[in-house]
GROMACS .gro file of C-alpha atoms in nm:
model
  446
    1MET     CA    1   7.607   9.458   9.250
    2LYS     CA    2   7.618   9.079   9.272
    3PHE     CA    3   7.955   8.916   9.218
    4GLY     CA    4   7.848   8.725   8.906
    5GLN     CA    5   7.758   9.052   8.733
    6GLN     CA    6   8.077   9.217   8.860
    7LEU     CA    7   8.280   8.931   8.715
    8ARG     CA    8   8.109   8.955   8.375
    9GLU     CA    9   8.164   9.331   8.359
   10SER     CA   10   8.526   9.320   8.479
   11LEU     CA   11   8.673   9.035   8.274
   12PHE     CA   12   8.920   9.100   7.992
   13PRO     CA   13   8.726   9.003   7.672
   14ASP     CA   14   9.026   8.840   7.501
   15TRP     CA   15   9.060   8.600   7.795
   16LYS     CA   16   8.691   8.539   7.870
   17PHE     CA   17   8.714   8.160   7.819
   18TYR     CA   18   8.986   8.124   8.083
   19TYR     CA   19   8.804   8.274   8.381
   20VAL     CA   20   8.639   8.043   8.631
   21ASP     CA   21   8.289   7.946   8.517
   22TYR     CA   22   8.133   8.100   8.825
   23SER     CA   23   7.779   8.107   8.683
   24GLY     CA   24   7.801   7.744   8.570
   25LEU     CA   25   7.924   7.623   8.909
   26LYS     CA   26   7.657   7.823   9.089
   27ARG     CA   27   7.386   7.689   8.857
   28PHE     CA   28   7.501   7.329   8.913
   29LEU     CA   29   7.500   7.382   9.288
   30TYR     CA   30   7.149   7.531   9.304
   31GLU     CA   31   6.994   7.279   9.061
   32ARG     CA   32   7.130   6.982   9.255
   33THR     CA   33   7.046   7.119   9.601
   34ASP     CA   34   6.687   7.181   9.488
   35LYS     CA   35   6.656   6.811   9.404
   36GLY     CA   36   6.838   6.687   9.711
   37TYR     CA   37   7.217   6.705   9.705
   38THR     CA   38   7.384   6.362   9.708
   39ALA     CA   39   7.737   6.223   9.748
   40ASP     CA   40   7.748   6.170   9.370
   41ASP     CA   41   7.660   6.537   9.320
   42GLU     CA   42   7.941   6.631   9.556
   43SER     CA   43   8.191   6.417   9.365
   44GLU     CA   44   8.085   6.576   9.037
   45PHE     CA   45   8.102   6.930   9.180
   46VAL     CA   46   8.452   6.870   9.318
   47LYS     CA   47   8.568   6.747   8.974
   48LEU     CA   48   8.417   7.055   8.806
   49LEU     CA   49   8.579   7.285   9.060
   50ASP     CA   50   8.917   7.115   9.022
   51SER     CA   51   8.894   7.144   8.643
   52GLU     CA   52   8.822   7.517   8.671
   53LEU     CA   53   9.115   7.564   8.908
   54GLU     CA   54   9.347   7.380   8.669
   55LYS     CA   55   9.227   7.597   8.379
   56VAL     CA   56   9.279   7.925   8.566
   57ASN     CA   57   9.616   7.824   8.708
   58ASN     CA   58   9.755   7.703   8.373
   59PHE     CA   59   9.643   8.016   8.190
   60GLN     CA   60   9.786   8.248   8.452
   61GLN     CA   61  10.120   8.067   8.453
   62THR     CA   62  10.135   8.073   8.072
   63LYS     CA   63  10.057   8.444   8.051
   64SER     CA   64  10.302   8.528   8.328
   65SER     CA   65  10.581   8.346   8.142
   66GLU     CA   66  10.479   8.527   7.824
   67MET     CA   67  10.504   8.865   7.997
   68LYS     CA   68  10.857   8.782   8.114
   69ARG     CA   69  10.961   8.678   7.762
   70ARG     CA   70  10.819   8.998   7.613
   71ILE     CA   71  11.006   9.208   7.868
   72GLU     CA   72  11.330   9.020   7.791
   73TYR     CA   73  11.270   9.083   7.420
   74CYS     CA   74  11.230   9.456   7.483
   75GLU     CA   75  11.551   9.461   7.687
   76LYS     CA   76  11.745   9.294   7.406
   77GLN     CA   77  11.599   9.533   7.149
   78VAL     CA   78  11.697   9.835   7.358
   79ASP     CA   79  12.053   9.701   7.385
   80LEU     CA   80  12.069   9.653   7.007
   81ILE     CA   81  11.934  10.002   6.941
   82THR     CA   82  12.180  10.172   7.176
   83GLN     CA   83  12.473   9.984   7.022
   84ASN     CA   84  12.363  10.072   6.669
   85PRO     CA   85  12.569  10.359   6.516
   86ALA     CA   86  12.257  10.494   6.343
   87PRO     CA   87  12.161  10.866   6.372
   88GLU     CA   88  11.988  10.972   6.694
   89ASP     CA   89  11.659  11.044   6.515
   90ALA     CA   90  11.648  10.689   6.381
   91LYS     CA   91  11.726  10.550   6.725
   92ARG     CA   92  11.450  10.761   6.876
   93GLU     CA   93  11.197  10.618   6.628
   94GLN     CA   94  11.301  10.264   6.718
   95LEU     CA   95  11.281  10.340   7.089
   96ASP     CA   96  10.931  10.481   7.037
   97ILE     CA   97  10.829  10.145   6.890
   98ILE     CA   98  10.973   9.968   7.194
   99GLU     CA   99  10.790  10.211   7.422
  100ARG     CA  100  10.460  10.119   7.257
  101GLU     CA  101  10.539   9.751   7.316
  102ILE     CA  102  10.615   9.827   7.682
  103ASP     CA  103  10.280  10.007   7.704
  104ALA     CA  104  10.110   9.695   7.569
  105VAL     CA  105  10.291   9.474   7.820
  106ILE     CA  106  10.192   9.708   8.103
  107GLY     CA  107   9.829   9.683   7.996
  108GLU     CA  108   9.841   9.304   8.002
  109VAL     CA  109  10.025   9.288   8.335
  110TYR     CA  110   9.742   9.498   8.480
  111GLU     CA  111   9.481   9.266   8.327
  112LEU     CA  112   9.667   8.959   8.453
  113ALA     CA  113   9.680   9.098   8.806
  114LYS     CA  114   9.307   9.169   8.786
  115PHE     CA  115   9.246   8.823   8.635
  116THR     CA  116   9.424   8.669   8.934
  117ARG     CA  117   9.231   8.873   9.189
  118LEU     CA  118   8.888   8.814   9.030
  119ASN     CA  119   8.934   8.439   8.995
  120PHE     CA  120   9.059   8.398   9.350
  121THR     CA  121   8.753   8.587   9.475
  122ALA     CA  122   8.527   8.373   9.253
  123PHE     CA  123   8.667   8.050   9.397
  124MET     CA  124   8.630   8.174   9.753
  125LYS     CA  125   8.270   8.279   9.693
  126ILE     CA  126   8.159   7.961   9.518
  127VAL     CA  127   8.312   7.742   9.793
  128LYS     CA  128   8.135   7.955  10.053
  129LYS     CA  129   7.805   7.910   9.866
  130HIS     CA  130   7.869   7.536   9.850
  131ASP     CA  131   7.933   7.504  10.224
  132LYS     CA  132   7.622   7.707  10.298
  133ASN     CA  133   7.385   7.512  10.070
  134ALA     CA  134   7.526   7.159  10.039
  135PRO     CA  135   7.544   6.901  10.322
  136PHE     CA  136   7.924   6.875  10.280
  137VAL     CA  137   8.210   7.101  10.391
  138LEU     CA  138   8.454   7.176  10.110
  139LYS     CA  139   8.658   7.474  10.231
  140PRO     CA  140   8.944   7.287  10.412
  141MET     CA  141   8.999   7.045  10.123
  142PHE     CA  142   8.983   7.320   9.862
  143ALA     CA  143   9.240   7.523  10.058
  144GLU     CA  144   9.483   7.235  10.000
  145GLN     CA  145   9.395   7.232   9.629
  146LEU     CA  146   9.463   7.605   9.609
  147ASN     CA  147   9.801   7.566   9.775
  148SER     CA  148   9.899   7.301   9.522
  149ARG     CA  149   9.819   7.543   9.237
  150PRO     CA  150   9.878   7.881   9.402
  151PHE     CA  151   9.803   8.113   9.110
  152PHE     CA  152   9.679   8.370   9.363
  153LYS     CA  153  10.026   8.401   9.516
  154GLU     CA  154  10.181   8.532   9.195
  155ASN     CA  155  10.389   8.840   9.276
  156PHE     CA  156  10.392   9.092   8.993
  157ASP     CA  157  10.643   9.324   9.161
  158GLU     CA  158  10.941   9.170   8.978
  159LEU     CA  159  10.770   9.241   8.646
  160LEU     CA  160  10.693   9.590   8.772
  161LEU     CA  161  11.061   9.657   8.853
  162GLU     CA  162  11.174   9.540   8.509
  163LEU     CA  163  10.909   9.749   8.334
  164SER     CA  164  11.007  10.051   8.543
  165ARG     CA  165  11.374  10.015   8.452
  166LEU     CA  166  11.289   9.969   8.083
  167TYR     CA  167  11.062  10.273   8.076
  168ASN     CA  168  11.331  10.484   8.238
  169ILE     CA  169  11.596  10.375   7.986
  170VAL     CA  170  11.367  10.434   7.687
  171ARG     CA  171  11.269  10.778   7.822
  172ASN     CA  172  11.638  10.870   7.841
  173GLY     CA  173  11.721  10.771   7.486
  174GLY     CA  174  11.840  10.421   7.567
  175VAL     CA  175  12.076  10.519   7.849
  176ASP     CA  176  12.039  10.418   8.214
  177VAL     CA  177  12.142  10.764   8.333
  178ASP     CA  178  12.010  10.723   8.687
  179GLY     CA  179  12.199  10.410   8.784
  180SER     CA  180  12.482  10.593   8.957
  181LYS     CA  181  12.285  10.876   9.117
  182ASP     CA  182  12.217  10.905   9.487
  183PRO     CA  183  11.839  10.855   9.533
  184GLN     CA  184  11.836  11.120   9.805
  185SER     CA  185  12.036  11.385   9.621
  186GLY     CA  186  11.880  11.688   9.459
  187ASN     CA  187  11.702  11.823   9.764
  188GLY     CA  188  11.723  12.199   9.727
  189GLN     CA  189  11.627  12.458   9.988
  190ASN     CA  190  11.422  12.721   9.802
  191PHE     CA  191  11.123  12.500   9.743
  192VAL     CA  192  10.765  12.466   9.855
  193ARG     CA  193  10.712  12.117  10.001
  194GLN     CA  194  10.371  11.958  10.012
  195THR     CA  195  10.285  11.610  10.139
  196THR     CA  196   9.942  11.452  10.094
  197LYS     CA  197   9.822  11.101  10.174
  198TYR     CA  198   9.537  10.905  10.017
  199TRP     CA  199   9.367  10.572  10.076
  200VAL     CA  200   9.375  10.335   9.779
  201HIS     CA  201   9.138  10.043   9.731
  202PRO     CA  202   9.325   9.709   9.688
  203ASP     CA  203   9.158   9.659   9.348
  204ASN     CA  204   9.334   9.973   9.222
  205VAL     CA  205   9.685   9.907   9.356
  206MET     CA  206   9.837   9.740   9.049
  207GLU     CA  207   9.676   9.986   8.807
  208LEU     CA  208   9.811  10.272   9.019
  209LYS     CA  209  10.165  10.131   9.023
  210LEU     CA  210  10.163  10.080   8.647
  211TYR     CA  211  10.035  10.434   8.591
  212ILE     CA  212  10.303  10.594   8.807
  213LEU     CA  213  10.597  10.400   8.660
  214LYS     CA  214  10.527  10.557   8.321
  215TYR     CA  215  10.645  10.885   8.472
  216LEU     CA  216  10.866  10.789   8.766
  217PRO     CA  217  11.093  10.485   8.803
  218VAL     CA  218  11.066  10.256   9.103
  219LEU     CA  219  11.325  10.373   9.355
  220ILE     CA  220  11.553  10.088   9.465
  221TYR     CA  221  11.810  10.100   9.742
  222ARG     CA  222  12.063   9.829   9.664
  223THR     CA  223  12.331   9.719   9.906
  224LYS     CA  224  12.677   9.638   9.777
  225GLY     CA  225  12.698   9.295   9.616
  226ALA     CA  226  12.318   9.252   9.608
  227THR     CA  227  12.185   9.083   9.296
  228LYS     CA  228  11.815   9.078   9.388
  229PRO     CA  229  11.588   9.374   9.466
  230PRO     CA  230  11.561   9.433   9.841
  231ASN     CA  231  11.265   9.304  10.038
  232PRO     CA  232  11.013   9.594  10.044
  233ALA     CA  233  10.894   9.522  10.400
  234ILE     CA  234  10.922   9.797  10.663
  235THR     CA  235  10.852   9.695  11.022
  236SER     CA  236  10.845   9.915  11.332
  237ILE     CA  237  10.798   9.835  11.701
  238TYR     CA  238  10.643  10.129  11.889
  239PHE     CA  239  10.717  10.166  12.259
  240ASP     CA  240  10.478  10.305  12.519
  241ASN     CA  241  10.355  10.235  12.873
  242ASP     CA  242  10.030  10.086  13.002
  243LYS     CA  243   9.874  10.435  13.013
  244LEU     CA  244   9.970  10.499  12.649
  245ASP     CA  245  10.124  10.832  12.745
  246LEU     CA  246  10.332  10.862  12.428
  247TYR     CA  247  10.034  10.782  12.207
  248GLN     CA  248   9.815  11.036  12.389
  249GLY     CA  249  10.082  11.304  12.360
  250ARG     CA  250  10.114  11.253  11.986
  251LEU     CA  251   9.736  11.242  11.946
  252GLU     CA  252   9.696  11.572  12.134
  253LYS     CA  253  10.006  11.717  11.966
  254SER     CA  254  10.142  11.827  12.300
  255GLU     CA  255  10.460  12.033  12.290
  256GLY     CA  256  10.759  11.798  12.316
  257ALA     CA  257  10.547  11.483  12.264
  258GLU     CA  258  10.767  11.201  12.144
  259ALA     CA  259  10.728  10.873  11.963
  260ILE     CA  260  10.991  10.604  12.008
  261ARG     CA  261  11.017  10.310  11.774
  262LEU     CA  262  11.262  10.045  11.660
  263ARG     CA  263  11.255   9.987  11.285
  264TRP     CA  264  11.411   9.749  11.038
  265TYR     CA  265  11.394   9.707  10.662
  266GLY     CA  266  11.348   9.374  10.484
  267ASP     CA  267  11.315   9.032  10.642
  268MET     CA  268  11.399   8.900  10.986
  269ASP     CA  269  11.760   8.836  10.889
  270SER     CA  270  11.824   9.210  10.894
  271THR     CA  271  12.096   9.278  11.152
  272GLU     CA  272  12.068   9.657  11.149
  273ILE     CA  273  11.795   9.806  11.368
  274PHE     CA  274  11.718  10.177  11.369
  275VAL     CA  275  11.624  10.338  11.700
  276GLU     CA  276  11.411  10.639  11.609
  277ARG     CA  277  11.258  10.927  11.803
  278LYS     CA  278  11.007  11.175  11.667
  279THR     CA  279  10.958  11.492  11.871
  280HIS     CA  280  10.666  11.727  11.812
  281HIS     CA  281  10.715  12.102  11.851
  282GLU     CA  282  10.438  12.359  11.835
  283ASP     CA  283  10.473  12.649  11.588
  284TRP     CA  284  10.490  12.908  11.865
  285THR     CA  285  10.819  12.758  11.990
  286GLY     CA  286  10.994  12.853  11.669
  287GLU     CA  287  11.128  12.499  11.641
  288LYS     CA  288  11.041  12.235  11.383
  289SER     CA  289  10.929  11.884  11.468
  290VAL     CA  290  11.222  11.650  11.423
  291LYS     CA  291  11.296  11.285  11.355
  292GLU     CA  292  11.627  11.150  11.480
  293ARG     CA  293  11.773  10.804  11.468
  294PHE     CA  294  12.078  10.588  11.511
  295SER     CA  295  12.145  10.226  11.418
  296ILE     CA  296  12.238   9.936  11.640
  297LYS     CA  297  12.306   9.567  11.576
  298GLU     CA  298  12.004   9.351  11.652
  299LYS     CA  299  12.204   9.133  11.891
  300TYR     CA  300  12.267   9.436  12.116
  301VAL     CA  301  11.909   9.573  12.127
  302ASN     CA  302  11.795   9.397  12.446
  303ASP     CA  303  12.115   9.490  12.628
  304TYR     CA  304  12.081   9.851  12.513
  305LEU     CA  305  11.724   9.875  12.643
  306SER     CA  306  11.830   9.731  12.979
  307GLY     CA  307  12.119   9.977  13.007
  308GLU     CA  308  12.389   9.710  12.979
  309TYR     CA  309  12.513   9.822  12.637
  310THR     CA  310  12.620  10.168  12.520
  311LEU     CA  311  12.730  10.308  12.186
  312ASP     CA  312  13.073  10.408  12.321
  313SER     CA  313  13.269  10.149  12.122
  314LYS     CA  314  13.073  10.219  11.803
  315ILE     CA  315  13.120  10.595  11.838
  316GLU     CA  316  13.493  10.550  11.894
  317ARG     CA  317  13.522  10.328  11.586
  318LEU     CA  318  13.336  10.581  11.371
  319ARG     CA  319  13.563  10.855  11.504
  320GLU     CA  320  13.874  10.657  11.409
  321GLU     CA  321  13.733  10.585  11.062
  322GLY     CA  322  13.647  10.951  11.012
  323LYS     CA  323  13.301  10.865  10.876
  324LYS     CA  324  13.112  11.105  11.103
  325SER     CA  325  13.174  11.458  11.221
  326GLU     CA  326  13.224  11.527  11.591
  327GLN     CA  327  12.883  11.695  11.598
  328ASP     CA  328  12.719  11.387  11.445
  329LEU     CA  329  12.889  11.162  11.698
  330HIS     CA  330  12.784  11.389  11.984
  331ASP     CA  331  12.425  11.391  11.859
  332MET     CA  332  12.428  11.010  11.831
  333GLU     CA  333  12.552  10.968  12.187
  334THR     CA  334  12.301  11.222  12.320
  335LEU     CA  335  12.008  11.062  12.137
  336SER     CA  336  12.095  10.710  12.258
  337ARG     CA  337  12.121  10.836  12.616
  338GLU     CA  338  11.792  11.033  12.600
  339VAL     CA  339  11.596  10.748  12.442
  340LEU     CA  340  11.717  10.509  12.711
  341GLU     CA  341  11.626  10.763  12.978
  342SER     CA  342  11.271  10.783  12.837
  343VAL     CA  343  11.244  10.404  12.834
  344LYS     CA  344  11.341  10.387  13.201
  345THR     CA  345  11.157  10.687  13.347
  346LYS     CA  346  10.836  10.640  13.147
  347HIS     CA  347  10.838  10.260  13.187
  348LEU     CA  348  10.823  10.200  12.813
  349GLU     CA  349  10.789   9.859  12.657
  350PRO     CA  350  10.700   9.720  12.313
  351VAL     CA  351  10.329   9.786  12.254
  352VAL     CA  352  10.242   9.763  11.884
  353ARG     CA  353  10.408   9.659  11.561
  354SER     CA  354  10.337   9.821  11.226
  355PHE     CA  355  10.414   9.637  10.904
  356TYR     CA  356  10.380   9.729  10.537
  357ASN     CA  357  10.542   9.671  10.199
  358ARG     CA  358  10.659   9.993  10.036
  359THR     CA  359  10.701  10.076   9.669
  360ALA     CA  360  10.867  10.415   9.619
  361PHE     CA  361  10.881  10.610   9.293
  362GLN     CA  362  11.132  10.888   9.228
  363ILE     CA  363  11.385  10.994   8.968
  364PRO     CA  364  11.720  10.958   9.151
  365GLY     CA  365  11.869  11.299   9.214
  366ASP     CA  366  11.539  11.475   9.146
  367ALA     CA  367  11.323  11.535   9.455
  368ARG     CA  368  11.050  11.740   9.284
  369VAL     CA  369  10.807  11.447   9.291
  370ARG     CA  370  10.836  11.150   9.525
  371ILE     CA  371  10.556  10.898   9.559
  372SER     CA  372  10.534  10.600   9.791
  373LEU     CA  373  10.268  10.331   9.808
  374ASP     CA  374  10.237  10.120  10.123
  375THR     CA  375  10.041   9.796  10.096
  376GLU     CA  376   9.947   9.514  10.335
  377LEU     CA  377   9.948   9.763  10.625
  378THR     CA  378   9.906   9.564  10.946
  379MET     CA  379   9.911   9.642  11.318
  380VAL     CA  380  10.011   9.365  11.561
  381ARG     CA  381   9.996   9.366  11.941
  382GLU     CA  382  10.333   9.343  12.114
  383ASP     CA  383  10.219   9.438  12.466
  384SER     CA  384  10.155   9.225  12.770
  385PHE     CA  385   9.890   9.452  12.925
  386ASP     CA  386   9.638   9.166  12.941
  387GLY     CA  387   9.884   8.929  13.105
  388LYS     CA  388   9.987   8.754  12.782
  389PRO     CA  389  10.366   8.777  12.736
  390ARG     CA  390  10.367   8.834  12.361
  391ALA     CA  391  10.726   8.956  12.339
  392GLY     CA  392  10.838   8.803  12.668
  393ASN     CA  393  11.171   8.954  12.770
  394ASN     CA  394  11.257   9.035  12.409
  395TRP     CA  395  11.221   9.370  12.235
  396ARG     CA  396  10.984   9.217  11.977
  397ARG     CA  397  10.771   8.906  11.957
  398THR     CA  398  10.939   8.610  11.789
  399ASP     CA  399  10.639   8.408  11.671
  400ILE     CA  400  10.605   8.612  11.348
  401GLY     CA  401  10.835   8.759  11.089
  402VAL     CA  402  10.734   8.956  10.782
  403ASP     CA  403  10.497   8.680  10.667
  404TYR     CA  404  10.184   8.881  10.589
  405PRO     CA  405   9.892   8.820  10.654
  406PHE     CA  406  10.022   8.674  10.983
  407SER     CA  407   9.753   8.407  10.977
  408GLN     CA  408   9.921   8.218  11.264
  409LEU     CA  409   9.818   8.494  11.507
  410PRO     CA  410   9.488   8.503  11.697
  411GLU     CA  411   9.255   8.758  11.538
  412GLN     CA  412   9.248   8.973  11.852
  413ASP     CA  413   9.623   9.032  11.814
  414VAL     CA  414   9.618   9.162  11.456
  415CYS     CA  415   9.447   9.439  11.261
  416ARG     CA  416   9.485   9.445  10.881
  417PHE     CA  417   9.412   9.784  10.731
  418PRO     CA  418   9.187   9.727  10.426
  419TYR     CA  419   9.344   9.996  10.204
  420ALA     CA  420   9.684  10.088  10.069
  421ILE     CA  421   9.833  10.428  10.157
  422LEU     CA  422   9.955  10.656   9.879
  423GLU     CA  423  10.181  10.943   9.980
  424VAL     CA  424  10.257  11.218   9.729
  425LYS     CA  425  10.547  11.450   9.814
  426LEU     CA  426  10.579  11.755   9.590
  427GLN     CA  427  10.875  11.990   9.601
  428THR     CA  428  10.835  12.273   9.354
  429GLN     CA  429  10.963  12.625   9.323
  430SER     CA  430  10.724  12.883   9.459
  431GLY     CA  431  10.457  12.966   9.201
  432VAL     CA  432  10.531  12.661   8.983
  433GLU     CA  433  10.255  12.405   8.933
  434PRO     CA  434  10.326  12.032   8.983
  435PRO     CA  435  10.350  11.817   8.667
  436GLN     CA  436  10.017  11.768   8.491
  437TRP     CA  437  10.030  11.390   8.525
  438VAL     CA  438  10.045  11.426   8.905
  439LEU     CA  439   9.737  11.651   8.903
  440ASP     CA  440   9.559  11.400   8.675
  441LEU     CA  441   9.650  11.118   8.912
  442ILE     CA  442   9.519  11.302   9.218
  443ASP     CA  443   9.190  11.375   9.039
  444SER     CA  444   9.152  11.023   8.896
  445HIS     CA  445   8.937  10.729   9.011
  446LEU     CA  446   9.247  10.557   9.147
   0.00000   0.00000   0.00000
């Protein structure tokens, strides 16, 4: 299907006059190039293109502000309803009205996200057609115009978090009952656990998020004193040697194969780094594959990897504070020693970085259904196998942060996975079916 037809079939009818006039721009371009494209034609085309960009940007900004105001209105209404001494049945009716308004807002947030994506694609395609058919190059100049009116950079995740919280409160009769619960609590033992992963096309990501939050709230881990939601980025540096022995062992699922990575959450200011080891065990051994980890301050990572820093002082402090059992402290010391031994004997060094932004959905304290969606998944070279010192003497390269799409890197150093990854974790009692909405989701077009 040609893009012009796709645009016509995908636009939201109520907003049809605010989309970029892709067909009109294309028609102008072809009519003028057939007659011999001149500098005057170029000037006129640039004015038309700029006018379309202004129209799209203004509409998107207006609708985005409107969505925020509607969400704020719903929040105020919920507060008024919960403070009202009216009977519970009357409150429930009022909350149902608010829920319908939230549904309407969710629908428009989805359409606005699609509006943004379609128009950005339309601009990119018409500029590409221009540069291919006209005797002028427009792409560099138009990139500056886009950056001055960056409608395509609108992040809808803040709206998503507010909608998620509102839905959760309305579902619970106007009470935020999950605010004080431990997100990881509620993990029972007599359950059947099932984990399945799916690829999700980027065009379906926002619709998928909005569908899930109707049933599960967005899971947020807040640190003490934090006023803003945490950065959703998760970055890991995987260690290996020039023969990729660790990678091969994991690929072949060899008994005892290990993966060693250093991981942090959020941006580059994060001072806590997690040293993690995954060890694979075959079924015949009677042991389960395990993931172990301990944390270390970022400023000590290089010294730890060189053997100049140990966890002795940290372990002693934790012992004095009584925050860990003796067994936990012993396990921490053993793990740090064994990881360092692997680094030395197997000649491990940073080889590849994985990056993604994660949105997790779960009712705090209820582990029956947990869903995570990882977007912007990217792999970046950290190795120096080809003689290029990407990380130098550091444990990670310093020329990038969490600034997806890492456009400052040479293309041979980066691989951007074209899909999002949906992981569905089900934990149900034996013989009990998962919730119907989960089955509907798995069978849907998303």
